[in-house]
CSV table of C-alpha atoms in Angstrom, one decimal:
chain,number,residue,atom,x,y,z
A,1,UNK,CA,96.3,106.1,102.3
A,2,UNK,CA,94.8,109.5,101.7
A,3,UNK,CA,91.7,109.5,98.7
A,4,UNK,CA,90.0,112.5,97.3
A,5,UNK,CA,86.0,111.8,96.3
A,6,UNK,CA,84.7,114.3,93.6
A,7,UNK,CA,81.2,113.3,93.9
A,8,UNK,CA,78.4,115.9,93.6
A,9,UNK,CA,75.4,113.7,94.6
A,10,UNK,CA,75.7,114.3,98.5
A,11,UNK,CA,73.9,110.7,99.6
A,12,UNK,CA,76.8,109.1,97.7
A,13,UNK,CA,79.4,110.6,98.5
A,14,UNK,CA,78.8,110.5,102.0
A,15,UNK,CA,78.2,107.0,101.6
A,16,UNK,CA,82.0,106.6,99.7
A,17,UNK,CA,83.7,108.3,102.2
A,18,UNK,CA,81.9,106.4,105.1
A,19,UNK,CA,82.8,103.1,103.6
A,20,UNK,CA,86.8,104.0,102.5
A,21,UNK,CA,87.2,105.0,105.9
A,22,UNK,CA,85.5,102.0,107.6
A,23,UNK,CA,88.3,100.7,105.1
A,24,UNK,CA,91.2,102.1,106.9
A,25,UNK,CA,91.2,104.8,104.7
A,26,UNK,CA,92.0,109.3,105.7
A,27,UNK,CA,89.0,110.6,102.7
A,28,UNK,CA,88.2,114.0,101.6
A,29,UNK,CA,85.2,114.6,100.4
A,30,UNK,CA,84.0,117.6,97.8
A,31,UNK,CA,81.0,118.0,96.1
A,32,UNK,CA,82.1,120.0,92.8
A,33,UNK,CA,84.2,120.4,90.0
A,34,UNK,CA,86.1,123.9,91.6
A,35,UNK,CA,86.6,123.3,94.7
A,36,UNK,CA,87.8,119.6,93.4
A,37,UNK,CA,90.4,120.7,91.3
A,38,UNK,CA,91.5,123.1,94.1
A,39,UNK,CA,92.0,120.1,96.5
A,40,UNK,CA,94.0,118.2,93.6
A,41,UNK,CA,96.3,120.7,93.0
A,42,UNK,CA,97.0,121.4,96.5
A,43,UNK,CA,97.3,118.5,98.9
A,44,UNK,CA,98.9,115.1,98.2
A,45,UNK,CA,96.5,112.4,97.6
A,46,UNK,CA,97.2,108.7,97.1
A,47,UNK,CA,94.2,108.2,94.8
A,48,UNK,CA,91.3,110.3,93.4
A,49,UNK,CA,87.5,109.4,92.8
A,50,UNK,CA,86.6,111.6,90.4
A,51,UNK,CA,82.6,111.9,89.1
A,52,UNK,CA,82.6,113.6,85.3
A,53,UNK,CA,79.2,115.3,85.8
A,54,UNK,CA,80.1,117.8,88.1
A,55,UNK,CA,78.8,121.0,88.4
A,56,UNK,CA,81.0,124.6,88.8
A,57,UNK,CA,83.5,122.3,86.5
A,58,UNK,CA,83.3,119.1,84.6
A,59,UNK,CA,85.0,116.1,85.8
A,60,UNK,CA,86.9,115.6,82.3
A,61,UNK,CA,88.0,119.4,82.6
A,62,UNK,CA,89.2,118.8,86.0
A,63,UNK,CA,91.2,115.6,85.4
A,64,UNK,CA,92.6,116.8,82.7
A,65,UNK,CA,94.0,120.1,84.5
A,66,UNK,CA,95.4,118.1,86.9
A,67,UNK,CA,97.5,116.3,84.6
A,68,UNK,CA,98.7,119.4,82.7
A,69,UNK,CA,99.8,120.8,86.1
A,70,UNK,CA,101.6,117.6,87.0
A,71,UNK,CA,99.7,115.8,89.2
A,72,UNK,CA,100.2,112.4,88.9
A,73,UNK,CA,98.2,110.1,91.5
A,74,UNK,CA,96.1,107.5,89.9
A,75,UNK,CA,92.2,108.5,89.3
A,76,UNK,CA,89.2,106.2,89.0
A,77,UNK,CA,86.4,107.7,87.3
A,78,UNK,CA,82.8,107.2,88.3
A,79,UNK,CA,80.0,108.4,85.7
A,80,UNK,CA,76.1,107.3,85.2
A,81,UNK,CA,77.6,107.4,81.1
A,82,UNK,CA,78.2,104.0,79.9
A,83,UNK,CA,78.7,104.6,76.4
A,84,UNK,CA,82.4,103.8,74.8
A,85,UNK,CA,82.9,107.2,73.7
A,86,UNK,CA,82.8,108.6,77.1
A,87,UNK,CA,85.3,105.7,78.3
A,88,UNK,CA,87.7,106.5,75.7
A,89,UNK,CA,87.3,110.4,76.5
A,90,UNK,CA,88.0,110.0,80.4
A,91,UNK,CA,90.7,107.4,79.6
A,92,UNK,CA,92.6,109.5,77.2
A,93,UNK,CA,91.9,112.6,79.7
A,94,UNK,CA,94.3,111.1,82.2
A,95,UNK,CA,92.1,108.2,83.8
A,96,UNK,CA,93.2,105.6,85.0
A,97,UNK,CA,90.4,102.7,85.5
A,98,UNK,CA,86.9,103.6,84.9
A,99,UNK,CA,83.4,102.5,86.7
A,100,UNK,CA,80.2,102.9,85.2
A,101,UNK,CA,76.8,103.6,88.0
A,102,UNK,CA,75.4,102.2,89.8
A,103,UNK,CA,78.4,99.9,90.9
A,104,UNK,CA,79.1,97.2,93.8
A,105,UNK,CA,81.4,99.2,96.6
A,106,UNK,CA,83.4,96.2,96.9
A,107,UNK,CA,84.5,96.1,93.4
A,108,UNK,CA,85.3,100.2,93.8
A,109,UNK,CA,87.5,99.3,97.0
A,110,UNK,CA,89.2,96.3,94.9
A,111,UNK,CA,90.3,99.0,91.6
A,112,UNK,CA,91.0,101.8,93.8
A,113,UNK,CA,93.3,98.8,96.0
A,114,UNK,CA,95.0,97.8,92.4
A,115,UNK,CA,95.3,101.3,91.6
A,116,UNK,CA,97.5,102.5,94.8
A,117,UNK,CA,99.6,99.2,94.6
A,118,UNK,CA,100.6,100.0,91.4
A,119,UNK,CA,101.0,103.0,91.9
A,120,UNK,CA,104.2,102.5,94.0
A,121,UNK,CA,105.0,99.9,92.6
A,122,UNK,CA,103.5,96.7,94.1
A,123,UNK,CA,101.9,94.0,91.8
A,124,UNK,CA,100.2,91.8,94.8
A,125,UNK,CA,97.6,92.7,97.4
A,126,UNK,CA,100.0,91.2,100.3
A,127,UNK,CA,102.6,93.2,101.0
A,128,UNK,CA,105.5,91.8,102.8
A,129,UNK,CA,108.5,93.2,104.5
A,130,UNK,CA,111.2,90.5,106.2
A,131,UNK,CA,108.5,88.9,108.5
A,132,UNK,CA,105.8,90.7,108.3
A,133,UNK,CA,102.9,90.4,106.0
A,134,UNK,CA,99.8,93.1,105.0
A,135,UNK,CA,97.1,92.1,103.4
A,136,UNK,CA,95.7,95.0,101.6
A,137,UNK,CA,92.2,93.0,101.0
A,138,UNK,CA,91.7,92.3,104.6
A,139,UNK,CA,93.4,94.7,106.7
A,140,UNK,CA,95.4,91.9,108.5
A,141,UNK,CA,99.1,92.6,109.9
A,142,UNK,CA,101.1,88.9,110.8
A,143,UNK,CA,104.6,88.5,112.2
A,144,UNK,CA,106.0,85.5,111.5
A,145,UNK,CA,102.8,83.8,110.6
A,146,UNK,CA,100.9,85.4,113.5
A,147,UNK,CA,98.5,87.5,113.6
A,148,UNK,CA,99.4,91.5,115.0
A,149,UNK,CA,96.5,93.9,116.2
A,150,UNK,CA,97.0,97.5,115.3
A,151,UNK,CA,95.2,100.7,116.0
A,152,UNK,CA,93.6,102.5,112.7
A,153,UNK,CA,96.3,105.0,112.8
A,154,UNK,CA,99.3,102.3,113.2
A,155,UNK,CA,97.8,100.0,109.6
A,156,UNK,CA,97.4,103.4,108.2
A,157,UNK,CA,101.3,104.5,108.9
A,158,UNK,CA,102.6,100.9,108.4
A,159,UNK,CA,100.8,100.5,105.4
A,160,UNK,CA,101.8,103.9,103.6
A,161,UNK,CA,105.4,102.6,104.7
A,162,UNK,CA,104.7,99.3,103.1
A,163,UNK,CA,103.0,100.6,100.2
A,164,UNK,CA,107.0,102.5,99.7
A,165,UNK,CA,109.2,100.0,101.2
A,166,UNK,CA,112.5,101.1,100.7
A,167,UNK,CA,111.9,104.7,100.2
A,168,UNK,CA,112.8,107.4,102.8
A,169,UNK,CA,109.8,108.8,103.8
A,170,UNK,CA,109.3,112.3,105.6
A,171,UNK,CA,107.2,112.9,108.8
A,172,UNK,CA,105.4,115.7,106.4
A,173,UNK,CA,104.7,113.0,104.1
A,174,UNK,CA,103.2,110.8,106.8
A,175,UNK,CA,101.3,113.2,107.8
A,176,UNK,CA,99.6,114.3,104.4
A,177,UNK,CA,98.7,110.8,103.5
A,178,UNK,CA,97.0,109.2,106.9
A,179,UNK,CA,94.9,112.2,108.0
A,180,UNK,CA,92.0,113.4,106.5
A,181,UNK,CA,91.6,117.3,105.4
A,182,UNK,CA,89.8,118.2,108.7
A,183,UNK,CA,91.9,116.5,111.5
A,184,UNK,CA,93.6,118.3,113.4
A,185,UNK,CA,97.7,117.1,112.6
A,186,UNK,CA,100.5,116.6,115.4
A,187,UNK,CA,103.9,115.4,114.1
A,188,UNK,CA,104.6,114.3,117.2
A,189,UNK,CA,102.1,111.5,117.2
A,190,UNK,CA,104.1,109.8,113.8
A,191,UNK,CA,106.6,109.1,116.6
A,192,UNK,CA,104.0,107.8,119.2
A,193,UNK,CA,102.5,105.8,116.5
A,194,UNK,CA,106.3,104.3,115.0
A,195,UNK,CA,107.2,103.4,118.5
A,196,UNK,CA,104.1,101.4,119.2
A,197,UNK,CA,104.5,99.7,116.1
A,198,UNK,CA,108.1,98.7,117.0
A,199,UNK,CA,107.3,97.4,119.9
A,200,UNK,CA,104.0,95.2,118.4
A,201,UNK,CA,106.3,94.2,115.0
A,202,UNK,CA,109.8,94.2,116.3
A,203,UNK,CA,112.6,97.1,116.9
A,204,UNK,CA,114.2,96.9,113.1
A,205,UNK,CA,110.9,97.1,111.1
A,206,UNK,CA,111.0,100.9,110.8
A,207,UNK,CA,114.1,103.0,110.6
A,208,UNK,CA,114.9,105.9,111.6
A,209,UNK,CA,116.8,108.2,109.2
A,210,UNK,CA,118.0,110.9,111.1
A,211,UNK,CA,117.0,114.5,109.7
A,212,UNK,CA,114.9,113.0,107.3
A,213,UNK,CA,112.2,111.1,108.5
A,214,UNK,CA,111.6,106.5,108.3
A,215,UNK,CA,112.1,103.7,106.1
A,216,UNK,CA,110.8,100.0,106.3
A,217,UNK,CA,112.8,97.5,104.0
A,218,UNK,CA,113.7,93.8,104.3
A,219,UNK,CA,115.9,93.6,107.1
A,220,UNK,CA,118.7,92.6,105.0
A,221,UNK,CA,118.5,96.0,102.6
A,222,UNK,CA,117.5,98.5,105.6
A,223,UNK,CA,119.4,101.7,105.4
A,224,UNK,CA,121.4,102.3,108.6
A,225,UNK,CA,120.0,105.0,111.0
């Protein structure tokens, strides 16, 4: 999953991005309002962290550009204001959960969690797919009960797939939400990646649609290749 931090104060921002990726998640990380929005508007995030004192442009501006132009990824909103008026403002800007500073990391990683499963979707932090189980919480893959190592890059792609089971989902798509801004992006690798995944989870669990790009589904409601 790819997040977008809008955080001006460098020491924690840094210190977001560090831990989201420890976290298995592809971060992007910019330190004002403009160059915020720009980001928002133009790449595909599953989530955005969004800081409302933010200089250039205000975080409330921002988020509520964003929405006029469309964009429609969930966004948490982190603020040192704690009064109810600037809750109600941020909410009815377009937020969609709101954390007050200073705040515990773990419960950030927990709302921004609930935010991308229900954002496609997914009521439950386990995720499950014929035999195979992801839990969101802890990062652990199991087939049939056992537990399945995986590379950061394989939970990243089988996750995202997870998160949209039953959706077709491009190779460009892939790409935009499991690498950060800076790396440096090879389509070819999605291949690499769904093939070692195959062989760890099983042939079936991700299919190919041809000209189009994969799809994982209960084995029973896969779409034919």
């Amino acid at each position: 999953m790819r997040i977008l931090i809008v955080e001006d104060e460098p020491t924690l921002g840094q210190q977001l991005k560090s831990t989201l990726e420890q976290n298995g998640y592809a971060v992007d990380l910019s330190t004002d309002g403009e160059d915020g929005h720009f980001l928002g508007s133009t790449e595909d995030y599953d989530a955005v962290i969004l800081d409302l004192g933010l200089p250039e442009i205000d975080g409330l501006t921002v988020l509520g550009m964003w929405r006029r132009e469309g964009r429609t990824f969930p966004v948490l909103v982190l603020t040192a204001r704690d009064s109810w008026s600037d809750k109600v403002a941020g909410l009815d800007a377009g937020a969609d959960d709101y954390l007050a500073k200073p705040f515990q990391t773990e419960e950030l990683i927990a709302r921004l969690r609930a935010l991308i499963r229900r954002a496609s979707g997914n009521t439950s932090s386990e995720l499950i797919a014929g035999d195979v189980r992801l839990d969101t919480r802890s990062g652990r893959v199991t087939l049939k009960g056992e537990p399945v190592k995986l590379t950061a890059q394989e939970y990243k792609l089988l996750s995202y797939l997870m998160h949209h089971k039953g959706k077709v989902v491009s190779r460009t798509e892939l790409i935009e939400h499991i690498y950060d801004q800076d790396f440096d992006r090879d389509s070819n690798t999605i291949e690499v990646f769904v093939t070692r995944i195959r062989k760890k989870l099983g042939a079936d669990v991700i299919t190919t649609i041809r000209g189009l790009g994969y799809s994982l589904d209960d084995p029973d409601d896969a779409p034919r290749a």
